[in-house]
Amino acid sequence: MAIAKDTHEQQRQTLQEKLELIYEKRLEFDTLSHTKTMSDTFVLCFESIYSSLQQLSYGTASLSQTLENWDHVFRIMSMISPHPPFSNPTLVRLPKKE
């Protein structure tokens, strides 16, 4: 009878150890699932940031092209102006309001 009792006690301890291991693995799985969800969220955020930066880059390139043209515009304006040429070609004389 003592052997059966010892065997039963060992099985119960083994079962308890297995249940604790299952519980630990479940917690680990939950943590990993949460980490994966957060990682997916970060990926979406970084993709959004990338898209915004790409649009900003295109806008900056357009602005750069526009600003490059201003020098030509000011030079043409100074050539056709009845007033003497400016010492600084980026300055524009505005007519006086009367």
C-alpha positions as MATLAB code, in Angstrom:
seq = 'MAIAKDTHEQQRQTLQEKLELIYEKRLEFDTLSHTKTMSDTFVLCFESIYSSLQQLSYGTASLSQTLENWDHVFRIMSMISPHPPFSNPTLVRLPKKE';
ca = [
       0.000    0.000    0.000;
       2.905    2.337    0.749;
       4.276    1.862   -2.782;
       0.932    2.757   -4.337;
       0.701    5.822   -2.108;
       4.235    6.922   -3.086;
       3.455    6.360   -6.775;
       0.235    8.332   -6.474;
       2.094   11.173   -4.692;
       4.802   11.215   -7.403;
       2.168   11.328  -10.142;
       0.440   14.225   -8.394;
       3.760   16.121   -8.086;
       4.563   15.383  -11.729;
       1.081   16.570  -12.729;
       1.528   19.738  -10.644;
       4.938   20.398  -12.266;
       3.414   19.901  -15.715;
       0.547   22.275  -14.899;
       3.046   24.890  -13.675;
       5.067   24.436  -16.867;
       1.909   24.804  -18.976;
       1.007   27.970  -17.040;
       4.525   29.415  -17.569;
       4.417   28.570  -21.283;
       0.973   30.171  -21.569;
       2.304   33.365  -19.976;
       5.290   33.271  -22.316;
       2.975   32.800  -25.308;
       0.788   35.710  -24.182;
       3.858   37.921  -23.807;
       5.146   36.937  -27.240;
       1.717   37.558  -28.778;
       1.622   41.006  -27.217;
       5.152   41.698  -28.466;
       4.166   40.642  -31.989;
       1.097   42.892  -31.903;
       3.204   45.837  -30.742;
       5.808   45.091  -33.419;
       3.101   45.065  -36.100;
       1.873   48.422  -34.794;
       5.413   49.830  -34.949;
       5.770   48.599  -38.523;
       2.570   50.420  -39.498;
       3.772   53.585  -37.771;
       7.163   53.485  -39.474;
       5.557   52.831  -42.860;
       3.360   55.874  -42.295;
       6.398   57.959  -41.320;
       8.238   56.713  -44.422;
       5.321   57.714  -46.626;
       5.155   61.162  -45.020;
       8.899   61.685  -45.413;
       8.713   60.604  -49.042;
       5.961   63.178  -49.701;
       8.005   65.804  -47.869;
      10.992   64.930  -50.030;
       8.950   65.371  -53.219;
       7.600   68.682  -51.923;
      11.100   69.859  -51.057;
      12.327   68.964  -54.542;
       9.468   70.967  -56.082;
      10.224   73.923  -53.844;
      13.887   73.716  -54.790;
      13.017   73.853  -58.489;
      10.731   76.833  -57.887;
      13.407   78.707  -55.965;
      15.929   78.011  -58.727;
      13.612   79.784  -61.160;
      13.335   82.905  -58.993;
      16.881   83.968  -59.807;
      16.007   83.904  -63.518;
      12.794   85.830  -62.888;
      14.593   88.551  -60.934;
      17.264   88.899  -63.598;
      14.661   89.241  -66.324;
      12.777   91.789  -64.237;
      15.933   93.834  -63.739;
      16.628   93.745  -67.490;
      13.221   95.089  -68.437;
      12.903   97.514  -65.544;
      13.087  101.208  -66.475;
      14.996  101.807  -63.240;
      18.716  101.219  -62.967;
      19.715   97.644  -62.163;
      19.789   96.666  -58.533;
      23.028   96.038  -56.807;
      21.487   92.862  -55.399;
      19.516   90.892  -58.033;
      17.301   89.271  -55.413;
      15.788   92.573  -54.293;
      12.646   93.787  -55.979;
      11.427   97.349  -55.987;
       7.760   97.650  -55.225;
       5.839  100.652  -56.544;
       4.868  103.283  -53.998;
       1.204  103.523  -53.120;
      -0.173  107.006  -53.592;
];
